[in-house]
Amino acid sequence: MFNSKKLIQSSAVSCAIAFILGTPVVSAIEITSTLDSDALANALIIPGSGVTITSSGLFGGVEAGDYGGDNGGDYGGAPQFSSFNVDVGGFDPVGQAGIFTNNSGVYGLPSSGGVVFSSGNVSDYEDGTNDSDSNSGGNGYAASEEQNTILSEITGQTQHFDPVQLDITFDVDENVSVISFIAAFGSEEYPNFVGSGFIDGFGMFLNGVNVAGALPTGGEAGDPLLPININHPDFAPITGTELNGMIAPNGIPLMRFDIPVTPGSTGNTFSLLLADAGDSGYDSTIFLSSFGNFDTESGNSEFTPILPDPSNPTNEDGAFVFTLP
């Protein structure tokens, strides 16, 4: 099949090493790739914020075969994902998931970091200059039948590649009615393939319902949320990493999600799913952080600060005194 995308994909690779007075520049976003789902889940959560993770699983795709990906094989005989939170096989998303820290606040993400997923290689998306308009990685595996069905509602496409999926099961405390987290989504598909057949996308499913969406600039409470994909009107050429652009409502490349949960509920499922649409070229990447209850004054995150209240002691001048964990 003719693919105009391949005609403009650059094969150039550039590398720059910067030194200041002989001292190497320290990366602000530092990423460690891992396939350990428990490590990813624990890096995402805010300790002491009323959320307890009980299990996790990390999944990739299946043989591409008839789906036209980069790897051969018989799709019909490949393992299928029968439902979220069930380990039914498939290929590991090698290099597509990692844990990050952010020492200088790139994109406004917290310094404590969190997790990062990419349809390419997460190690390519530490902070730095954008040296390529078409950075591509990943393994070329196809999304499973169920992943395709789910992703189609987000991207409008029927075929997806290089999927990476993290499933988490968790309980919440009796005083927790909302869980929140922070995200930054960017893509190499922007701007050349906006409105095309390569609409990479990301979904978050709480107990099977997609809760990922971003209110566009100028929107008001109650307006429809738009899917997290490269067609979002607030995509902008925000610098900071290799990514060409970010979803940036009101010019800020950071999104906050607040999701209602039943207080004291157990066995909640939370699934994160990212993939390329149409082919396996041109990466999309999402950074996620601070999963928990922001109303908890735990001091373990920038989003859960310890605030003055009658329980805080004061000194002889009446100033509040804080004891930090």
Coordinates of C-alpha atoms in Angstrom, one line a residue:
M1 CA 0.0 0.0 0.0
F2 CA 1.3 3.5 -0.9
N3 CA 2.4 5.3 2.2
S4 CA 3.1 9.0 1.7
K5 CA 4.3 9.1 5.3
K6 CA 7.4 7.1 4.5
L7 CA 8.4 9.5 1.8
I8 CA 9.0 12.3 4.2
Q9 CA 10.4 10.3 7.1
S10 CA 13.9 11.5 7.8
S11 CA 16.6 8.9 8.4
A12 CA 19.0 11.5 9.7
V13 CA 20.4 11.0 13.2
S14 CA 22.1 13.8 15.0
C15 CA 23.9 13.7 18.3
A16 CA 25.2 16.6 20.4
I17 CA 27.3 16.6 23.5
A18 CA 27.4 19.8 25.5
F19 CA 29.9 20.8 28.1
I20 CA 30.2 23.9 30.3
L21 CA 33.7 24.4 31.5
G22 CA 34.4 20.7 31.1
T23 CA 31.3 19.6 33.1
P24 CA 28.6 17.5 31.3
V25 CA 25.1 18.9 31.3
V26 CA 22.9 17.0 33.7
S27 CA 19.6 15.8 32.2
A28 CA 16.5 17.3 33.8
I29 CA 14.1 14.6 32.7
E30 CA 15.9 11.4 33.3
I31 CA 14.2 8.1 32.2
T32 CA 14.8 4.5 33.3
S33 CA 13.2 2.0 31.0
T34 CA 11.5 -1.0 32.8
L35 CA 9.1 -3.8 32.2
D36 CA 8.4 -4.1 36.0
S37 CA 4.7 -3.3 36.3
D38 CA 4.8 -3.0 40.1
A39 CA 7.7 -0.5 39.8
L40 CA 5.7 1.5 37.3
A41 CA 2.6 1.5 39.4
N42 CA 4.4 2.5 42.6
A43 CA 6.2 5.3 40.7
L44 CA 2.9 6.7 39.6
I45 CA 1.1 6.8 43.0
I46 CA 1.5 9.5 45.7
P47 CA 2.4 7.7 48.9
G48 CA -0.1 8.2 51.8
S49 CA -2.8 9.7 49.5
G50 CA -5.6 7.2 50.2
V51 CA -5.0 4.9 47.3
T52 CA -3.6 1.3 47.7
I53 CA -2.4 -0.6 44.7
T54 CA -3.1 -4.4 44.9
S55 CA -2.0 -5.7 41.5
S56 CA -0.6 -4.6 38.2
G57 CA 0.3 -5.8 34.7
L58 CA 2.2 -4.5 31.7
F59 CA 1.3 -5.5 28.2
G60 CA 2.4 -4.9 24.6
G61 CA 1.0 -6.0 21.3
V62 CA 0.6 -9.2 19.1
E63 CA 2.2 -10.4 15.9
A64 CA 1.3 -7.9 13.1
G65 CA 0.7 -10.4 10.4
D66 CA -2.4 -9.4 8.4
Y67 CA -2.5 -6.1 10.1
G68 CA 0.4 -4.9 7.9
G69 CA 2.9 -4.0 10.6
D70 CA 6.6 -4.5 10.6
N71 CA 6.7 -8.1 11.9
G72 CA 5.3 -11.1 10.0
G73 CA 3.2 -13.8 11.5
D74 CA -0.3 -15.1 11.6
Y75 CA -2.5 -12.6 13.4
G76 CA -5.3 -15.1 13.7
G77 CA -3.2 -17.4 15.9
A78 CA -1.8 -14.6 18.1
P79 CA -2.8 -14.3 21.8
Q80 CA -5.8 -12.0 22.3
F81 CA -6.5 -9.6 25.2
S82 CA -9.8 -10.9 26.5
S83 CA -10.3 -8.1 29.1
F84 CA -8.3 -5.5 31.1
N85 CA -6.4 -6.7 34.1
V86 CA -6.0 -10.2 32.7
D87 CA -2.5 -11.5 31.7
V88 CA -3.2 -13.4 28.5
G89 CA 0.2 -13.2 26.8
G90 CA 1.3 -11.0 24.0
F91 CA 4.7 -9.4 23.5
D92 CA 6.4 -7.2 26.1
P93 CA 6.6 -3.5 25.2
V94 CA 10.4 -3.5 25.4
G95 CA 11.7 0.0 25.8
Q96 CA 8.2 1.6 25.7
A97 CA 7.7 2.1 29.5
G98 CA 9.8 3.8 32.1
I99 CA 10.1 5.8 35.3
F100 CA 11.2 9.5 35.1
T101 CA 12.4 12.2 37.4
N102 CA 12.3 15.9 36.4
N103 CA 14.9 18.1 38.2
S104 CA 14.2 21.3 36.3
G105 CA 10.5 21.2 35.7
V106 CA 10.3 20.5 31.9
Y107 CA 6.6 20.9 30.8
G108 CA 5.7 21.7 34.4
L109 CA 5.9 18.1 35.4
P110 CA 6.7 17.5 39.1
S111 CA 10.3 17.0 40.1
S112 CA 9.3 13.8 41.9
G113 CA 8.6 12.3 38.5
G114 CA 6.3 9.4 37.6
V115 CA 6.0 7.1 34.6
V116 CA 6.4 7.6 30.9
F117 CA 5.0 5.5 28.0
S118 CA 5.8 5.8 24.3
S119 CA 4.9 4.1 21.1
G120 CA 8.7 4.4 20.5
N121 CA 11.5 4.2 22.9
V122 CA 11.1 6.2 26.2
S123 CA 14.8 6.8 26.4
D124 CA 14.5 9.1 23.4
Y125 CA 12.3 11.5 25.3
E126 CA 14.5 12.8 28.1
D127 CA 14.8 16.6 28.0
G128 CA 16.8 18.3 25.2
T129 CA 16.5 19.7 21.7
N130 CA 14.1 18.5 19.0
D131 CA 16.6 17.1 16.5
S132 CA 14.1 15.1 14.3
D133 CA 10.6 15.8 13.0
S134 CA 10.0 12.1 12.6
N135 CA 11.6 10.2 15.5
S136 CA 10.3 6.6 15.3
G137 CA 10.9 3.6 17.5
G138 CA 8.9 0.8 19.1
N139 CA 8.7 -2.9 18.1
G140 CA 6.2 -2.8 15.2
Y141 CA 3.7 -5.1 16.9
A142 CA 0.0 -4.7 16.3
A143 CA -2.7 -3.9 18.8
S144 CA -4.8 -6.9 19.8
E145 CA -8.4 -7.1 18.6
E146 CA -9.8 -5.6 21.8
Q147 CA -7.1 -3.0 22.0
N148 CA -8.0 -1.9 18.4
T149 CA -11.7 -1.7 19.3
I150 CA -10.9 0.5 22.4
L151 CA -8.4 2.7 20.6
S152 CA -10.7 3.3 17.6
E153 CA -13.0 5.3 19.8
I154 CA -10.1 7.6 20.7
T155 CA -8.3 7.9 17.3
G156 CA -11.1 7.2 14.7
Q157 CA -8.7 4.6 13.1
T158 CA -9.2 0.9 12.8
Q159 CA -5.5 -0.4 13.0
H160 CA -3.0 0.5 15.7
F161 CA 0.6 -0.5 16.4
D162 CA 3.2 -0.4 19.1
P163 CA 0.7 -0.5 21.9
V164 CA 1.8 -0.2 25.6
Q165 CA -0.7 -0.9 28.3
L166 CA -0.4 -0.7 32.1
D167 CA -3.3 -2.2 34.2
I168 CA -3.6 -1.4 37.9
T169 CA -6.1 -2.7 40.5
F170 CA -6.5 -0.5 43.6
D171 CA -8.5 0.3 46.7
V172 CA -9.4 3.7 48.1
D173 CA -9.9 4.8 51.7
E174 CA -13.3 5.8 53.1
N175 CA -12.5 9.5 52.9
V176 CA -11.5 9.4 49.2
S177 CA -14.1 10.3 46.6
V178 CA -11.8 11.7 43.9
I179 CA -8.5 10.5 42.5
S180 CA -6.4 12.9 40.4
F181 CA -3.2 12.8 38.4
I182 CA -1.1 14.9 36.1
A183 CA -0.2 14.2 32.4
A184 CA 1.7 15.7 29.5
F185 CA 1.1 14.2 26.0
G186 CA 3.1 14.9 22.9
S187 CA 3.8 13.5 19.4
E188 CA 6.1 13.4 16.5
E189 CA 3.0 13.1 14.3
Y190 CA 2.4 16.8 14.9
P191 CA 1.9 18.9 12.8
N192 CA 2.3 17.0 9.5
F193 CA -0.3 14.3 10.2
V194 CA -3.0 16.2 12.0
G195 CA -6.3 15.3 10.3
S196 CA -4.7 12.3 8.6
G197 CA -5.0 8.5 9.1
F198 CA -2.2 8.6 11.7
I199 CA -4.0 9.9 14.7
D200 CA -2.0 8.4 17.6
G201 CA -4.0 8.4 20.8
F202 CA -4.1 7.6 24.5
G203 CA -6.9 6.4 26.8
M204 CA -7.3 5.9 30.5
F205 CA -10.0 3.5 31.6
L206 CA -11.4 3.6 35.2
N207 CA -13.5 0.4 35.7
G208 CA -13.7 0.1 31.9
V209 CA -14.8 3.7 31.1
N210 CA -12.4 6.0 29.3
V211 CA -11.9 9.1 31.5
A212 CA -9.2 10.7 29.4
G213 CA -10.2 14.0 27.7
A214 CA -9.0 17.6 27.6
L215 CA -11.2 20.7 27.6
P216 CA -10.0 22.9 24.7
T217 CA -8.9 26.5 25.3
G218 CA -12.0 28.7 25.7
G219 CA -14.2 25.8 26.8
E220 CA -16.4 26.0 29.9
A221 CA -17.3 23.4 32.5
G222 CA -19.8 21.0 31.1
D223 CA -18.5 21.2 27.6
P224 CA -17.4 18.0 25.9
L225 CA -13.9 16.8 26.6
L226 CA -11.9 16.1 23.5
P227 CA -9.9 12.8 23.1
I228 CA -6.2 12.7 23.9
N229 CA -4.9 12.4 20.4
I230 CA -2.9 14.5 17.9
N231 CA -6.1 16.1 16.5
H232 CA -6.6 18.1 19.7
P233 CA -6.9 21.8 18.8
D234 CA -4.5 22.8 21.6
F235 CA -1.5 21.0 20.2
A236 CA 1.4 23.5 20.0
P237 CA 5.1 23.3 19.3
I238 CA 6.2 23.3 22.9
T239 CA 10.0 22.7 23.3
G240 CA 11.7 20.7 26.0
T241 CA 12.2 17.2 24.5
E242 CA 12.5 15.5 21.1
L243 CA 8.7 15.7 20.8
N244 CA 7.4 18.1 18.0
G245 CA 4.5 19.3 20.0
M246 CA 2.3 18.9 23.1
I247 CA -1.3 19.3 24.0
A248 CA -1.2 22.7 25.7
P249 CA -4.6 24.0 26.9
N250 CA -4.3 27.7 27.5
G251 CA -0.7 27.4 26.4
I252 CA 0.3 25.1 29.3
P253 CA 1.5 21.6 28.3
L254 CA 0.1 20.0 31.5
M255 CA -3.3 18.4 32.1
R256 CA -4.9 17.5 35.4
F257 CA -7.5 14.8 35.6
D258 CA -10.0 14.5 38.5
I259 CA -11.9 11.2 38.5
P260 CA -14.8 10.4 40.9
V261 CA -14.5 7.1 42.8
T262 CA -16.7 5.4 45.4
P263 CA -15.3 6.1 48.9
G264 CA -14.0 2.9 50.5
S265 CA -14.3 0.9 47.2
T266 CA -12.0 -2.1 46.5
G267 CA -10.9 -3.8 43.3
N268 CA -11.1 -0.7 41.1
T269 CA -9.3 -1.1 37.8
F270 CA -7.3 1.5 36.0
S271 CA -5.9 0.9 32.5
L272 CA -3.5 3.1 30.6
L273 CA -3.3 2.5 26.8
L274 CA -1.1 4.3 24.2
A275 CA -0.5 3.4 20.6
D276 CA 0.4 4.5 17.1
A277 CA -2.5 4.7 14.6
G278 CA -2.3 3.6 11.0
D279 CA 1.3 2.5 11.1
S280 CA 4.2 2.1 13.5
G281 CA 6.1 5.2 12.5
Y282 CA 6.4 8.6 14.3
D283 CA 6.2 8.2 18.1
S284 CA 3.7 9.6 20.6
T285 CA 4.6 9.8 24.3
I286 CA 2.9 10.5 27.5
F287 CA 4.2 11.5 31.0
L288 CA 2.0 10.6 34.0
S289 CA 2.5 11.6 37.6
S290 CA 0.9 12.0 41.1
F291 CA -1.9 9.4 41.0
G292 CA -3.8 9.8 44.3
N293 CA -6.1 12.0 46.3
F294 CA -4.9 15.7 46.1
D295 CA -6.9 16.7 49.2
T296 CA -4.6 14.6 51.3
E297 CA -2.0 16.9 52.9
S298 CA 0.7 14.2 52.8
G299 CA 3.6 16.4 51.7
N300 CA 4.7 13.7 49.4
S301 CA 4.0 15.6 46.2
E302 CA 3.8 19.2 44.9
F303 CA 0.1 18.6 44.6
T304 CA -0.4 17.4 48.2
P305 CA 1.3 20.2 50.2
I306 CA 1.1 20.5 54.0
L307 CA -1.0 23.6 54.6
P308 CA -1.5 25.6 57.8
D309 CA -4.3 24.4 60.0
P310 CA -5.1 24.3 63.8
S311 CA -3.1 21.1 64.2
N312 CA 0.2 22.8 63.2
P313 CA 2.1 24.2 66.1
T314 CA 3.2 27.9 66.1
N315 CA 6.4 29.5 67.5
E316 CA 6.5 32.4 69.9
D317 CA 5.9 34.8 67.0
G318 CA 2.8 33.0 65.9
A319 CA 4.3 31.6 62.8
F320 CA 3.3 28.1 61.7
V321 CA 5.9 25.3 62.2
F322 CA 5.9 22.3 59.9
T323 CA 7.4 18.9 60.4
L324 CA 8.1 17.5 57.0
P325 CA 8.1 13.7 56.2

